[in-house]
XYZ file of C-alpha atoms in Angstrom:
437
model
C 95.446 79.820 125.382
C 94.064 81.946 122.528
C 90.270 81.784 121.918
C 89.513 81.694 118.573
C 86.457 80.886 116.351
C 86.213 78.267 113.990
C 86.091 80.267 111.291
C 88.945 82.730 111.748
C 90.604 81.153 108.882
C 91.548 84.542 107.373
C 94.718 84.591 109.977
C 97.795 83.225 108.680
C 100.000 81.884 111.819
C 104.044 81.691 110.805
C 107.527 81.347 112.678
C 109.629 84.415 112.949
C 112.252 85.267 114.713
C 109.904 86.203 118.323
C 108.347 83.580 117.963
C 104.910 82.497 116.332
C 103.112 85.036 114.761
C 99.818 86.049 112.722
C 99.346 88.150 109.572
C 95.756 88.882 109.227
C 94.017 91.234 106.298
C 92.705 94.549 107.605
C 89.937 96.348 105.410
C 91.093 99.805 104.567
C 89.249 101.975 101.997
C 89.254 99.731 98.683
C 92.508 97.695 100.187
C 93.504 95.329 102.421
C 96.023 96.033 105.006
C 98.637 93.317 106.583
C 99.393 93.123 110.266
C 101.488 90.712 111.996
C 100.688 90.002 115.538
C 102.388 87.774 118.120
C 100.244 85.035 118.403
C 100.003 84.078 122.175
C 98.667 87.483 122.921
C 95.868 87.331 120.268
C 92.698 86.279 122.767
C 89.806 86.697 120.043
C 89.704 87.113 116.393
C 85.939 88.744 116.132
C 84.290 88.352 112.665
C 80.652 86.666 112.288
C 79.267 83.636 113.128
C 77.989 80.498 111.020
C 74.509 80.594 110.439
C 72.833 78.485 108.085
C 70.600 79.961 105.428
C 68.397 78.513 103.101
C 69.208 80.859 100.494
C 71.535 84.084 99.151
C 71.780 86.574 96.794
C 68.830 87.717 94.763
C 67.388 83.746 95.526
C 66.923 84.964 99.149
C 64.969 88.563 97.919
C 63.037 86.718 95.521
C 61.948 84.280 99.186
C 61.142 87.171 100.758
C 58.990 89.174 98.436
C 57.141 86.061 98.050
C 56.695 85.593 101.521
C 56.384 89.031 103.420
C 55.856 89.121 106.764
C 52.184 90.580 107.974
C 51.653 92.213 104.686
C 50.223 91.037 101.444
C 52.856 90.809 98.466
C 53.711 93.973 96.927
C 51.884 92.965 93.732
C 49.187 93.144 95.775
C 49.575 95.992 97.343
C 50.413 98.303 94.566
C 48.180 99.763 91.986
C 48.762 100.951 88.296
C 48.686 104.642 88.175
C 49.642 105.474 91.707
C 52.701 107.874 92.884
C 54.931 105.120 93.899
C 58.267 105.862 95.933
C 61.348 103.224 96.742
C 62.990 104.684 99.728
C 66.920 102.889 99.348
C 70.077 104.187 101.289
C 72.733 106.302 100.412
C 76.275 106.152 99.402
C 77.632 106.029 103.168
C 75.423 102.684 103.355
C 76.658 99.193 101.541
C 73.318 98.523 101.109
C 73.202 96.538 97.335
C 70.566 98.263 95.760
C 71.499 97.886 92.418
C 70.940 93.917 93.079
C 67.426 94.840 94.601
C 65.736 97.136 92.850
C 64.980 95.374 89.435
C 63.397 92.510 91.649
C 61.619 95.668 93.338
C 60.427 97.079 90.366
C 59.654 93.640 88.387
C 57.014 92.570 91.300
C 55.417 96.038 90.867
C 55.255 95.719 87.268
C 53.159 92.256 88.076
C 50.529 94.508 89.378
C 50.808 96.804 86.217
C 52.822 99.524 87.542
C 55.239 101.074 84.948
C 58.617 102.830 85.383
C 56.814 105.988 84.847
C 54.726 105.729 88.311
C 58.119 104.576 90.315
C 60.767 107.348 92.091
C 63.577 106.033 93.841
C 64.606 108.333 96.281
C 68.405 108.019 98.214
C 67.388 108.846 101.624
C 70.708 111.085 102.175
C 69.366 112.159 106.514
C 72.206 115.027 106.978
C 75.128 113.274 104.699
C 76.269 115.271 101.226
C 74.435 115.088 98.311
C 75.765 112.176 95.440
C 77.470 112.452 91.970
C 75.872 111.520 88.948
C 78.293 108.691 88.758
C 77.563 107.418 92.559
C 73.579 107.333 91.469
C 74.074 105.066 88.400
C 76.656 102.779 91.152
C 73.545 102.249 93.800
C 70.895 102.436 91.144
C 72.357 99.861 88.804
C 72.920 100.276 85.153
C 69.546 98.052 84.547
C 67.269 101.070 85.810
C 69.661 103.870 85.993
C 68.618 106.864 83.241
C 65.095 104.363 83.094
C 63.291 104.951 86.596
C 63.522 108.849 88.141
C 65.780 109.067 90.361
C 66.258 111.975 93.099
C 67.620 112.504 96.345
C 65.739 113.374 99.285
C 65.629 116.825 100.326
C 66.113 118.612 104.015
C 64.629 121.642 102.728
C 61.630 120.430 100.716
C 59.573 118.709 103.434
C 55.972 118.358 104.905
C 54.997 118.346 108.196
C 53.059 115.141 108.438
C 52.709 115.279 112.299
C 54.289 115.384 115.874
C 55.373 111.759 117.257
C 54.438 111.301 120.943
C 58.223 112.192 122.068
C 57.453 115.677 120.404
C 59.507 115.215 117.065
C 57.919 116.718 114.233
C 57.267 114.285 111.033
C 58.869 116.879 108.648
C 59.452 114.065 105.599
C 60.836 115.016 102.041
C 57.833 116.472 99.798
C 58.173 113.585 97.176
C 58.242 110.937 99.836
C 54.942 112.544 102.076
C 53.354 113.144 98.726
C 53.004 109.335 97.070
C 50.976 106.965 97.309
C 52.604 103.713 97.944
C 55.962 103.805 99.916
C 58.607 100.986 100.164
C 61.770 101.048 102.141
C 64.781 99.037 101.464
C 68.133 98.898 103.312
C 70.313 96.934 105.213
C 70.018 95.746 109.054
C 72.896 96.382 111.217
C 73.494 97.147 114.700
C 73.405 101.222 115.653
C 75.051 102.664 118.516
C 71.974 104.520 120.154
C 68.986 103.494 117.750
C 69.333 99.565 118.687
C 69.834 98.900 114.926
C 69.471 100.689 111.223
C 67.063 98.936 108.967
C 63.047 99.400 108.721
C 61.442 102.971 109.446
C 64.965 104.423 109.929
C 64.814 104.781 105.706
C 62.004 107.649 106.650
C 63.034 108.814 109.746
C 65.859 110.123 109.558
C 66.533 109.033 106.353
C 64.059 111.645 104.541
C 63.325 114.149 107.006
C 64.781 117.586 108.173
C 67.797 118.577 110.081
C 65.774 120.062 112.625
C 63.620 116.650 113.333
C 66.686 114.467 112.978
C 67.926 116.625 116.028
C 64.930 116.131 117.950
C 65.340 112.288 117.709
C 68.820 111.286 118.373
C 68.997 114.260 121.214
C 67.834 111.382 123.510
C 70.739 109.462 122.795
C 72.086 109.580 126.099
C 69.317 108.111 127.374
C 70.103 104.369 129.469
C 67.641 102.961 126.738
C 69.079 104.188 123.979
C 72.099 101.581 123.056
C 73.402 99.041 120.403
C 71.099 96.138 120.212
C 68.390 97.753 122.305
C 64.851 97.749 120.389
C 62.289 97.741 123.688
C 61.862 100.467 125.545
C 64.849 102.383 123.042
C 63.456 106.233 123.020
C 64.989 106.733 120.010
C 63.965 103.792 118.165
C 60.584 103.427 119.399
C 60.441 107.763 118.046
C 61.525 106.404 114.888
C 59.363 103.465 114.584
C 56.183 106.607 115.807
C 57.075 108.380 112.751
C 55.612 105.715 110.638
C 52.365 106.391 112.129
C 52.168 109.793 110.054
C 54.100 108.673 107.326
C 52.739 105.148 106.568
C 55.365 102.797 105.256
C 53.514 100.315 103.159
C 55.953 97.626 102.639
C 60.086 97.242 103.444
C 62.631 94.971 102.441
C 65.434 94.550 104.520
C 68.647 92.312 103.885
C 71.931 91.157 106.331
C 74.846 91.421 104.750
C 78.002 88.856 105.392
C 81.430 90.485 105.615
C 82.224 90.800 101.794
C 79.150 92.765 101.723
C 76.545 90.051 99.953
C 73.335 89.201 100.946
C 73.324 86.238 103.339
C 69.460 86.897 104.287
C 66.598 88.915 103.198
C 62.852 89.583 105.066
C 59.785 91.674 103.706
C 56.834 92.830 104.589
C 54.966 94.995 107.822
C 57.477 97.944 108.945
C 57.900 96.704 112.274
C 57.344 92.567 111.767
C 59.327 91.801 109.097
C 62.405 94.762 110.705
C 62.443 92.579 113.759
C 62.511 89.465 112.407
C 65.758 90.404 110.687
C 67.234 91.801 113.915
C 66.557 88.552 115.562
C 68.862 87.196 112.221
C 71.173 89.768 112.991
C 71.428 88.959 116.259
C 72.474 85.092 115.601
C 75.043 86.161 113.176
C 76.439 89.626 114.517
C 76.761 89.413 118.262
C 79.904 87.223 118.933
C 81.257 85.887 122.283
C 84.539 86.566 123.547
C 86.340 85.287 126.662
C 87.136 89.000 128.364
C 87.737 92.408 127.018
C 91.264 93.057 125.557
C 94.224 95.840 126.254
C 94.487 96.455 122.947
C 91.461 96.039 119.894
C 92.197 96.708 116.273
C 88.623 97.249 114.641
C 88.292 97.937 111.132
C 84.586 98.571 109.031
C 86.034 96.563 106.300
C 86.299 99.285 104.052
C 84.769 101.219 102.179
C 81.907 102.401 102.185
C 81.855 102.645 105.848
C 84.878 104.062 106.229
C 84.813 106.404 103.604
C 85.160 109.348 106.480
C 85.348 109.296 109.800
C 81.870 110.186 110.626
C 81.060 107.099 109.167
C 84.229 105.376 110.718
C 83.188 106.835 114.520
C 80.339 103.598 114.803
C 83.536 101.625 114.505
C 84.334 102.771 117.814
C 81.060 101.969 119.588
C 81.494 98.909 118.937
C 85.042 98.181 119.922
C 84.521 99.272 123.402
C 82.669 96.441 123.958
C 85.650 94.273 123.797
C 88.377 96.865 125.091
C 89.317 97.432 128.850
C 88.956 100.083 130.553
C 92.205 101.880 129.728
C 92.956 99.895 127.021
C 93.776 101.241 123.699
C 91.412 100.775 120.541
C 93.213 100.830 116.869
C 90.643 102.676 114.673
C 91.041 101.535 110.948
C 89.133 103.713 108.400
C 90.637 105.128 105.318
C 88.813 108.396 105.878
C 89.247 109.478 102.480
C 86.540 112.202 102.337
C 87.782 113.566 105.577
C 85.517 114.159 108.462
C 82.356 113.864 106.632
C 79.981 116.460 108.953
C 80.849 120.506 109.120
C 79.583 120.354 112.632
C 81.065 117.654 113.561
C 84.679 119.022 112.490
C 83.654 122.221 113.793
C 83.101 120.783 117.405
C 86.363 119.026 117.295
C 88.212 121.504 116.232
C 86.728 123.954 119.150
C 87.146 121.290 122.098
C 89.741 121.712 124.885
C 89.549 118.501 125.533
C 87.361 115.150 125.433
C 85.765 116.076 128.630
C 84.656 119.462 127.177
C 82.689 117.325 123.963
C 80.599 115.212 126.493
C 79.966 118.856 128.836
C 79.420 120.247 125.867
C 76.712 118.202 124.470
C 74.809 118.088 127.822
C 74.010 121.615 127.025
C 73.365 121.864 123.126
C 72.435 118.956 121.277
C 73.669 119.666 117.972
C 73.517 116.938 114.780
C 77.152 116.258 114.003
C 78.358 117.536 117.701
C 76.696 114.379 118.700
C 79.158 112.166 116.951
C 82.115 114.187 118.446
C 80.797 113.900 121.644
C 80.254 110.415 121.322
C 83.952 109.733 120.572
C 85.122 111.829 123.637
C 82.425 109.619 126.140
C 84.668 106.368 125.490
C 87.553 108.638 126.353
C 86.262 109.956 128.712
C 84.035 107.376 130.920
C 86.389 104.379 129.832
C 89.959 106.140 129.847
C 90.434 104.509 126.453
C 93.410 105.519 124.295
C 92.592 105.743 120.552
C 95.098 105.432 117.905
C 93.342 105.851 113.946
C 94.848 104.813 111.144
C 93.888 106.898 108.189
C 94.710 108.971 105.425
C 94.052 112.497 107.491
C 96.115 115.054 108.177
C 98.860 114.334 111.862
C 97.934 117.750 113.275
C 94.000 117.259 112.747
C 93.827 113.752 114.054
C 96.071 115.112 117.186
C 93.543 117.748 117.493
C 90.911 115.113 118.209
C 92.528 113.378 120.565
C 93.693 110.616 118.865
C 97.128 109.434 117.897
C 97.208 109.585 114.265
C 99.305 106.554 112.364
C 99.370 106.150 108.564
C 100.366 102.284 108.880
C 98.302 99.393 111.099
C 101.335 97.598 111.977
C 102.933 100.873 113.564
C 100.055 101.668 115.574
C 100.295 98.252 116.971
C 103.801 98.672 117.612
C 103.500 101.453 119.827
C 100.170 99.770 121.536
C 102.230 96.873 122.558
C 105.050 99.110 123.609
C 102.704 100.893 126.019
C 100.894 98.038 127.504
C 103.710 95.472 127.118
C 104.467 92.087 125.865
C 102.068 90.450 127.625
C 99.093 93.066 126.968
C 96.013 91.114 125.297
C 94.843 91.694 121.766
C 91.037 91.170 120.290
C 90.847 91.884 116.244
C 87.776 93.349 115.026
C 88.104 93.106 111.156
C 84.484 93.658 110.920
C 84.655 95.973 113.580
C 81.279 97.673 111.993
C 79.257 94.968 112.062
C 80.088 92.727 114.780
C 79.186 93.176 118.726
C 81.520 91.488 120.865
C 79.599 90.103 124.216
C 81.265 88.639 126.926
């Protein structure tokens, strides 16, 4: 008997000629994809859980800066005439900025800042530098051109300190040098810092290659996992940053699956970051009744699967829910390509998946760690992975993968190999949610 929750209304069920089927909508760059599944072998349809919120949208930023958690309100916090920095995320991130900002900037202005003592600054970490035209989409046309805007910078930074893991606090000169520093961004889960969200805008959001390496080199570490926050190495190296470079206030938000803001917390860097992974938590981690021969797991589009460096965290979560064996679907337009140098470069060099996880035993390597990541499900699970994109056969081959240009022929040939009576769990969320058994 399928499992299926409540609210997997999305899945149209239908007679055909096998039988009864499903069609279900498959995020794919700025489209939706069809597939049509038989339905009896359909065990789990993952996408988030109901949880009840007093409010959305800007109503539920507007509760939050009035209510931060272990800090005063911003207005209070914030002087006129001080160097005042917004840390927000960049394009890669579906963080709404645009709808957070002007609230941002109209509690500062209660304390008599002006636009003229505010920077935002797109904490890029190691991802490409943005267009003119993808500034104005994050900023928002209501401060774009009115409040400075600039990018933060691997090669301009200050040394602010040495965590206690070693990591130097190299953070982007116009983020070490204010005054008064706010982080915004989304909460999600993260495959080896527990989740994104709070300190993560500084470190590595604004910091150097070389420090970014430092940090996520211990991601092999037991600790260092999706959902893990005590005892994570990485996280809790992250969260030690802060120490030198004092955040002074965050907002964070969840978003639901069509990307709006379902909740929103404020305040103290590490108080008000975990009580939004606690939120997280209620709405992200989903139950299913046993891991699956087959999971198709999409990030819903774009932006997260705008390249498949990006589309990779996809992965980590889907082998959560997938056998050992089993085949995972990846679905991720990939439009940009790989997305990392290094990480192409690695791929490209490897004999095989066992030679990416060797590999990165002995040279940790930003961008290598992302390739090597994709071989360890290979590898330690046996797990066949199929990805759907828009990249080139020979390349996706290359990696390992079996490339497919079309969802419902990569489930074709995943039934064909594990047979008519192989299971199937659909991650259309695949990004966001964490399947738990």
């Amino acid at each position: 008997m399928p499992f299926f929750k409540k609210n997997a209304g999305f899945a149209t069920k239908y007679i055909g000629d096998g039988g009864c089927n499903m069609k279900i909508e498959i995020g794919y760059g700025e489209e939706k994809k069809n597939v049509e599944l038989p339905d009896k072998q359909v065990i789990s349809i993952v996408r988030p859980n109901d949880v009840v919120q007093e409010a959305s949208g800007r109503a539920a930023v507007l509760i939050a800066l009035a209510n931060p958690v272990g800090t005063p309100r911003l207005r209070d916090l914030a002087e006129p005439g001080e160097k005042i920095v917004i840390v927000t995320s960049d394009i890669t991130r579906p963080m709404p900025s645009y709808e957070v900002l002007p609230l941002i900037v109209d509690e500062l202005s209660e304390a008599g800042v002006t636009v003229d003592d505010i920077t935002i600054v797109l904490a890029r970490g190691d991802h490409r530098t943005h267009t003119e035209e993808e500034k104005r989409m994050l900023i928002g046309s209501t401060l774009y051109g009115q409040v400075n805007c600039v990018e933060s910078d691997p090669q301009d930074c200050v040394n602010m300190g040495t965590t206690k893991l070693g990591t130097p606090v190299d953070i982007s000169r116009v983020v070490a040098e204010a005054d008064l520093r706010i982080c915004i961004g989304n909460i999600d889960f993260h495959y080896f810092a527990g989740y994104s969200g709070g300190s993560k805008a500084i470190m590595p959001g604004t910091s150097t290659l070389e420090a970014i390496e430092m940090n996520y080199s211990r991601m092999n570490d037991p600790d260092a996992h999706i959902g893990q926050l005590d005892g994570n190495p990485i996280r809790g190296d992250i969260d030690d940053a802060a120490r030198f470079c004092k955040i002074d206030f965050i907002l964070n938000v969840v978003l639901d699956e069509k990307k709006k803001i379902v909740y929103a917390v404020a305040g103290d860097y590490l108080k008000a970051h975990r009580k939004g992974c606690e939120f997280l938590d209620k709405m992200y981690k989903v139950e299913i009744p046993e891991r699956a021969d087959i999971v198709i797991a999409s990030a819903n589009g774009a932006p997260k699967d705008i390249n498949l460096y990006q589309t990779e965290k996809v992965l980590e979560n889907a082998k959560y829910a997938v056998k050992d064996g089993g085949t995972v679907i990846l679905v991720g337009a990939c439009n940009e390509g790989m997305g990392n140098k290094v990480f192409e470069q690695w791929m490209n060099e490897a004999e095989s998946p066992q030679s990416l996880v060797d590999r990165i035993g002995r040279e940790f390597k930003l961008g290598g760690h992302k390739a090597a990541a994709m071989a360890t499900v290979m590898v330690n699970r046996k797990v066949n992975v199929s990805l759907v994109s828009e990249m080139d056969a020979d390349a996706v081959s290359k990696m390992f993968m079996t490339p497919f240009n079309n969802v419902q022929d990569a489930v074709d040939a995943a039934i064909a190999k594990h047979g008519n009576e192989a299971t199937i769990i659909v991650m259309p969320f695949g990004g966001a949610t964490l399947p738990i058994e």
